[in-house]
mmCIF file of N, CA and C in Angstrom:
data_model
loop_
_atom_site.group_PDB
_atom_site.id
_atom_site.type_symbol
_atom_site.label_atom_id
_atom_site.label_comp_id
_atom_site.label_asym_id
_atom_site.label_seq_id
_atom_site.Cartn_x
_atom_site.Cartn_y
_atom_site.Cartn_z
ATOM 1 N N UNK I 4 -3.501 -40.073 4.298
ATOM 2 C CA UNK I 4 -3.705 -38.659 4.599
ATOM 3 C C UNK I 4 -3.708 -38.425 6.108
ATOM 4 N N UNK I 5 -4.404 -39.300 6.837
ATOM 5 C CA UNK I 5 -4.476 -39.145 8.282
ATOM 6 C C UNK I 5 -3.094 -39.326 8.917
ATOM 7 N N UNK I 6 -2.324 -40.284 8.385
ATOM 8 C CA UNK I 6 -0.984 -40.525 8.903
ATOM 9 C C UNK I 6 -0.093 -39.302 8.672
ATOM 10 N N UNK I 7 -0.179 -38.710 7.500
ATOM 11 C CA UNK I 7 0.648 -37.543 7.184
ATOM 12 C C UNK I 7 0.270 -36.333 8.036
ATOM 13 N N UNK I 8 -1.008 -36.165 8.281
ATOM 14 C CA UNK I 8 -1.456 -35.071 9.149
ATOM 15 C C UNK I 8 -0.965 -35.280 10.576
ATOM 16 N N UNK I 9 -0.984 -36.510 11.032
ATOM 17 C CA UNK I 9 -0.479 -36.826 12.370
ATOM 18 C C UNK I 9 1.009 -36.518 12.456
ATOM 19 N N UNK I 10 1.757 -36.873 11.433
ATOM 20 C CA UNK I 10 3.190 -36.577 11.407
ATOM 21 C C UNK I 10 3.428 -35.070 11.422
ATOM 22 N N UNK I 11 2.652 -34.328 10.618
ATOM 23 C CA UNK I 11 2.793 -32.876 10.568
ATOM 24 C C UNK I 11 2.501 -32.251 11.938
ATOM 25 N N UNK I 12 1.426 -32.681 12.583
ATOM 26 C CA UNK I 12 1.079 -32.139 13.901
ATOM 27 C C UNK I 12 2.126 -32.510 14.947
ATOM 28 N N UNK I 13 2.657 -33.705 14.865
ATOM 29 C CA UNK I 13 3.706 -34.118 15.792
ATOM 30 C C UNK I 13 4.938 -33.229 15.633
ATOM 31 N N UNK I 14 5.353 -32.982 14.396
ATOM 32 C CA UNK I 14 6.490 -32.095 14.134
ATOM 33 C C UNK I 14 6.201 -30.696 14.665
ATOM 34 N N UNK I 15 4.991 -30.213 14.413
ATOM 35 C CA UNK I 15 4.594 -28.879 14.874
ATOM 36 C C UNK I 15 4.716 -28.759 16.392
ATOM 37 N N UNK I 16 4.175 -29.721 17.107
ATOM 38 C CA UNK I 16 4.176 -29.665 18.572
ATOM 39 C C UNK I 16 5.589 -29.820 19.122
ATOM 40 N N UNK I 17 6.326 -30.790 18.632
ATOM 41 C CA UNK I 17 7.676 -31.042 19.154
ATOM 42 C C UNK I 17 8.593 -29.852 18.920
ATOM 43 N N UNK I 18 8.621 -29.328 17.708
ATOM 44 C CA UNK I 18 9.516 -28.211 17.430
ATOM 45 C C UNK I 18 9.053 -26.919 18.096
ATOM 46 N N UNK I 19 7.759 -26.746 18.267
ATOM 47 C CA UNK I 19 7.276 -25.571 19.006
ATOM 48 C C UNK I 19 7.729 -25.628 20.453
ATOM 49 N N UNK I 20 7.605 -26.800 21.060
ATOM 50 C CA UNK I 20 8.022 -26.937 22.453
ATOM 51 C C UNK I 20 9.532 -26.813 22.607
ATOM 52 N N UNK I 21 10.294 -27.404 21.689
ATOM 53 C CA UNK I 21 11.748 -27.304 21.792
ATOM 54 C C UNK I 21 12.245 -25.877 21.587
ATOM 55 N N UNK I 22 11.670 -25.166 20.658
ATOM 56 C CA UNK I 22 12.183 -23.826 20.373
ATOM 57 C C UNK I 22 11.637 -22.758 21.314
ATOM 58 N N UNK I 23 10.512 -23.028 21.975
ATOM 59 C CA UNK I 23 9.910 -22.035 22.872
ATOM 60 C C UNK I 23 9.568 -22.634 24.233
ATOM 61 N N UNK I 24 10.384 -23.547 24.708
ATOM 62 C CA UNK I 24 10.064 -24.254 25.942
ATOM 63 C C UNK I 24 9.895 -23.306 27.127
ATOM 64 N N UNK I 25 10.819 -22.383 27.296
ATOM 65 C CA UNK I 25 10.764 -21.457 28.427
ATOM 66 C C UNK I 25 9.494 -20.604 28.393
ATOM 67 N N UNK I 26 9.112 -20.128 27.229
ATOM 68 C CA UNK I 26 7.908 -19.308 27.097
ATOM 69 C C UNK I 26 6.644 -20.117 27.399
ATOM 70 N N UNK I 27 6.624 -21.376 26.965
ATOM 71 C CA UNK I 27 5.450 -22.216 27.218
ATOM 72 C C UNK I 27 5.332 -22.603 28.685
ATOM 73 N N UNK I 28 6.455 -22.678 29.389
ATOM 74 C CA UNK I 28 6.420 -23.033 30.802
ATOM 75 C C UNK I 28 6.051 -21.824 31.651
ATOM 76 N N UNK I 29 6.624 -20.662 31.344
ATOM 77 C CA UNK I 29 6.417 -19.499 32.201
ATOM 78 C C UNK I 29 5.132 -18.739 31.889
ATOM 79 N N UNK I 30 4.857 -18.459 30.629
ATOM 80 C CA UNK I 30 3.669 -17.663 30.282
ATOM 81 C C UNK I 30 3.113 -18.072 28.909
ATOM 82 N N UNK I 31 2.462 -19.215 28.821
ATOM 83 C CA UNK I 31 2.005 -19.705 27.507
ATOM 84 C C UNK I 31 0.913 -18.854 26.865
ATOM 85 N N UNK I 32 -0.018 -18.344 27.649
ATOM 86 C CA UNK I 32 -1.117 -17.545 27.087
ATOM 87 C C UNK I 32 -0.575 -16.265 26.471
ATOM 88 N N UNK I 33 0.321 -15.604 27.166
ATOM 89 C CA UNK I 33 0.912 -14.366 26.652
ATOM 90 C C UNK I 33 1.729 -14.642 25.393
ATOM 91 N N UNK I 34 2.455 -15.744 25.387
ATOM 92 C CA UNK I 34 3.272 -16.087 24.223
ATOM 93 C C UNK I 34 2.394 -16.346 22.997
ATOM 94 N N UNK I 35 1.322 -17.066 23.164
ATOM 95 C CA UNK I 35 0.416 -17.353 22.053
ATOM 96 C C UNK I 35 -0.321 -16.092 21.608
ATOM 97 N N UNK I 36 -0.693 -15.242 22.557
ATOM 98 C CA UNK I 36 -1.400 -14.010 22.182
ATOM 99 C C UNK I 36 -0.485 -13.016 21.460
ATOM 100 N N UNK I 37 0.825 -13.120 21.643
ATOM 101 C CA UNK I 37 1.774 -12.246 20.944
ATOM 102 C C UNK I 37 2.153 -12.775 19.562
ATOM 103 N N UNK I 38 1.630 -13.912 19.175
ATOM 104 C CA UNK I 38 1.960 -14.510 17.883
ATOM 105 C C UNK I 38 1.660 -13.596 16.694
ATOM 106 N N UNK I 39 0.530 -12.885 16.645
ATOM 107 C CA UNK I 39 0.287 -12.002 15.495
ATOM 108 C C UNK I 39 1.306 -10.867 15.357
ATOM 109 N N UNK I 40 1.986 -10.506 16.437
ATOM 110 C CA UNK I 40 2.975 -9.430 16.403
ATOM 111 C C UNK I 40 4.380 -9.943 16.088
ATOM 112 N N UNK I 41 4.500 -11.243 15.882
ATOM 113 C CA UNK I 41 5.800 -11.859 15.639
ATOM 114 C C UNK I 41 6.399 -11.354 14.329
ATOM 115 N N UNK I 42 7.716 -11.228 14.318
ATOM 116 C CA UNK I 42 8.383 -10.768 13.096
ATOM 117 C C UNK I 42 9.502 -11.723 12.691
ATOM 118 N N UNK I 43 9.356 -12.987 12.978
ATOM 119 C CA UNK I 43 10.378 -13.979 12.669
ATOM 120 C C UNK I 43 10.486 -14.159 11.163
ATOM 121 N N UNK I 44 11.641 -13.882 10.610
ATOM 122 C CA UNK I 44 11.936 -14.055 9.186
ATOM 123 C C UNK I 44 10.927 -13.354 8.283
ATOM 124 N N UNK I 45 10.217 -12.371 8.802
ATOM 125 C CA UNK I 45 9.240 -11.645 8.018
ATOM 126 C C UNK I 45 7.963 -12.428 7.753
ATOM 127 N N UNK I 46 7.771 -13.523 8.448
ATOM 128 C CA UNK I 46 6.600 -14.368 8.230
ATOM 129 C C UNK I 46 5.446 -14.065 9.180
ATOM 130 N N UNK I 47 5.739 -13.356 10.259
ATOM 131 C CA UNK I 47 4.685 -13.005 11.209
ATOM 132 C C UNK I 47 4.059 -14.216 11.863
ATOM 133 N N UNK I 48 2.745 -14.207 11.970
ATOM 134 C CA UNK I 48 2.037 -15.277 12.669
ATOM 135 C C UNK I 48 2.065 -16.604 11.907
ATOM 136 N N UNK I 49 2.490 -16.601 10.670
ATOM 137 C CA UNK I 49 2.562 -17.840 9.890
ATOM 138 C C UNK I 49 3.859 -18.614 10.107
ATOM 139 N N UNK I 50 4.822 -18.041 10.821
ATOM 140 C CA UNK I 50 6.128 -18.685 10.930
ATOM 141 C C UNK I 50 6.091 -20.091 11.520
ATOM 142 N N UNK I 51 5.237 -20.412 12.486
ATOM 143 C CA UNK I 51 5.240 -21.798 12.973
ATOM 144 C C UNK I 51 4.826 -22.799 11.888
ATOM 145 N N UNK I 52 3.867 -22.417 11.076
ATOM 146 C CA UNK I 52 3.381 -23.321 10.033
ATOM 147 C C UNK I 52 4.384 -23.450 8.883
ATOM 148 N N UNK I 53 5.015 -22.356 8.520
ATOM 149 C CA UNK I 53 5.992 -22.383 7.430
ATOM 150 C C UNK I 53 7.218 -23.199 7.838
ATOM 151 N N UNK I 54 7.723 -22.980 9.034
ATOM 152 C CA UNK I 54 8.891 -23.725 9.511
ATOM 153 C C UNK I 54 8.554 -25.205 9.652
ATOM 154 N N UNK I 55 7.370 -25.509 10.176
ATOM 155 C CA UNK I 55 6.946 -26.906 10.286
ATOM 156 C C UNK I 55 6.826 -27.544 8.918
ATOM 157 N N UNK I 56 6.288 -26.835 7.947
ATOM 158 C CA UNK I 56 6.154 -27.368 6.599
ATOM 159 C C UNK I 56 7.521 -27.641 5.978
ATOM 160 N N UNK I 57 8.485 -26.760 6.197
ATOM 161 C CA UNK I 57 9.833 -26.960 5.667
ATOM 162 C C UNK I 57 10.462 -28.206 6.293
ATOM 163 N N UNK I 58 10.325 -28.362 7.596
ATOM 164 C CA UNK I 58 10.858 -29.545 8.271
ATOM 165 C C UNK I 58 10.152 -30.802 7.782
ATOM 166 N N UNK I 59 8.843 -30.718 7.601
ATOM 167 C CA UNK I 59 8.069 -31.857 7.100
ATOM 168 C C UNK I 59 8.563 -32.279 5.716
ATOM 169 N N UNK I 60 8.788 -31.334 4.842
ATOM 170 C CA UNK I 60 9.278 -31.636 3.498
ATOM 171 C C UNK I 60 10.679 -32.248 3.566
ATOM 172 N N UNK I 61 11.533 -31.714 4.440
ATOM 173 C CA UNK I 61 12.887 -32.263 4.578
ATOM 174 C C UNK I 61 12.861 -33.703 5.096
ATOM 175 N N UNK I 62 11.887 -34.037 5.904
ATOM 176 C CA UNK I 62 11.736 -35.417 6.374
ATOM 177 C C UNK I 62 10.995 -36.283 5.362
ATOM 178 N N UNK I 63 10.162 -35.678 4.559
ATOM 179 C CA UNK I 63 9.357 -36.413 3.586
ATOM 180 C C UNK I 63 10.187 -36.899 2.400
ATOM 181 N N UNK I 64 11.162 -36.124 1.986
ATOM 182 C CA UNK I 64 11.982 -36.475 0.824
ATOM 183 C C UNK I 64 12.699 -37.820 1.018
ATOM 184 N N UNK I 65 13.400 -38.044 2.133
ATOM 185 C CA UNK I 65 14.022 -39.372 2.310
ATOM 186 C C UNK I 65 12.978 -40.496 2.448
ATOM 187 N N UNK I 66 11.863 -40.214 3.103
ATOM 188 C CA UNK I 66 10.822 -41.234 3.254
ATOM 189 C C UNK I 66 10.279 -41.670 1.907
ATOM 190 N N UNK I 67 9.987 -40.722 1.043
ATOM 191 C CA UNK I 67 9.417 -41.055 -0.261
ATOM 192 C C UNK I 67 10.473 -41.719 -1.147
ATOM 193 N N UNK I 68 11.750 -41.326 -1.014
ATOM 194 C CA UNK I 68 12.828 -41.946 -1.779
ATOM 195 C C UNK I 68 12.999 -43.409 -1.379
ATOM 196 N N UNK I 69 13.012 -43.672 -0.082
ATOM 197 C CA UNK I 69 13.147 -45.046 0.402
ATOM 198 C C UNK I 69 11.946 -45.876 -0.037
ATOM 199 N N UNK I 70 10.759 -45.311 0.055
ATOM 200 C CA UNK I 70 9.563 -46.027 -0.370
ATOM 201 C C UNK I 70 9.627 -46.341 -1.869
ATOM 202 N N UNK I 71 10.084 -45.403 -2.654
ATOM 203 C CA UNK I 71 10.208 -45.608 -4.103
ATOM 204 C C UNK I 71 11.222 -46.703 -4.412
ATOM 205 N N UNK I 72 12.359 -46.686 -3.714
ATOM 206 C CA UNK I 72 13.393 -47.694 -3.955
ATOM 207 C C UNK I 72 12.947 -49.089 -3.525
ATOM 208 N N UNK I 73 12.194 -49.182 -2.453
ATOM 209 C CA UNK I 73 11.671 -50.474 -2.007
ATOM 210 C C UNK I 73 10.700 -51.047 -3.032
ATOM 211 N N UNK I 74 9.813 -50.210 -3.541
ATOM 212 C CA UNK I 74 8.837 -50.671 -4.519
ATOM 213 C C UNK I 74 9.492 -51.018 -5.852
ATOM 214 N N UNK I 75 10.543 -50.315 -6.203
ATOM 215 C CA UNK I 75 11.224 -50.561 -7.475
ATOM 216 C C UNK I 75 11.992 -51.879 -7.443
ATOM 217 N N UNK I 76 12.518 -52.237 -6.277
ATOM 218 C CA UNK I 76 13.310 -53.460 -6.180
ATOM 219 C C UNK I 76 12.434 -54.720 -6.139
ATOM 220 N N UNK I 77 11.172 -54.602 -5.901
ATOM 221 C CA UNK I 77 10.288 -55.777 -5.820
ATOM 222 C C UNK I 77 9.785 -56.206 -7.144
#
């Protein structure tokens, strides 16, 4: 559980910085305070968590498949 949470937080931080690098460098407080007014994909302030969860699931599927195949072959 702790490992999965660490992976989720890592994905959250990396993708947040990559997609909003300029905003985090120039005015991070203003960018974070405008989060409730966000209208990205109709998700509002939840969009960072929803997008991170989707990316996490897309990375989790191959991981769990490989783990299943390794255990099945033993």
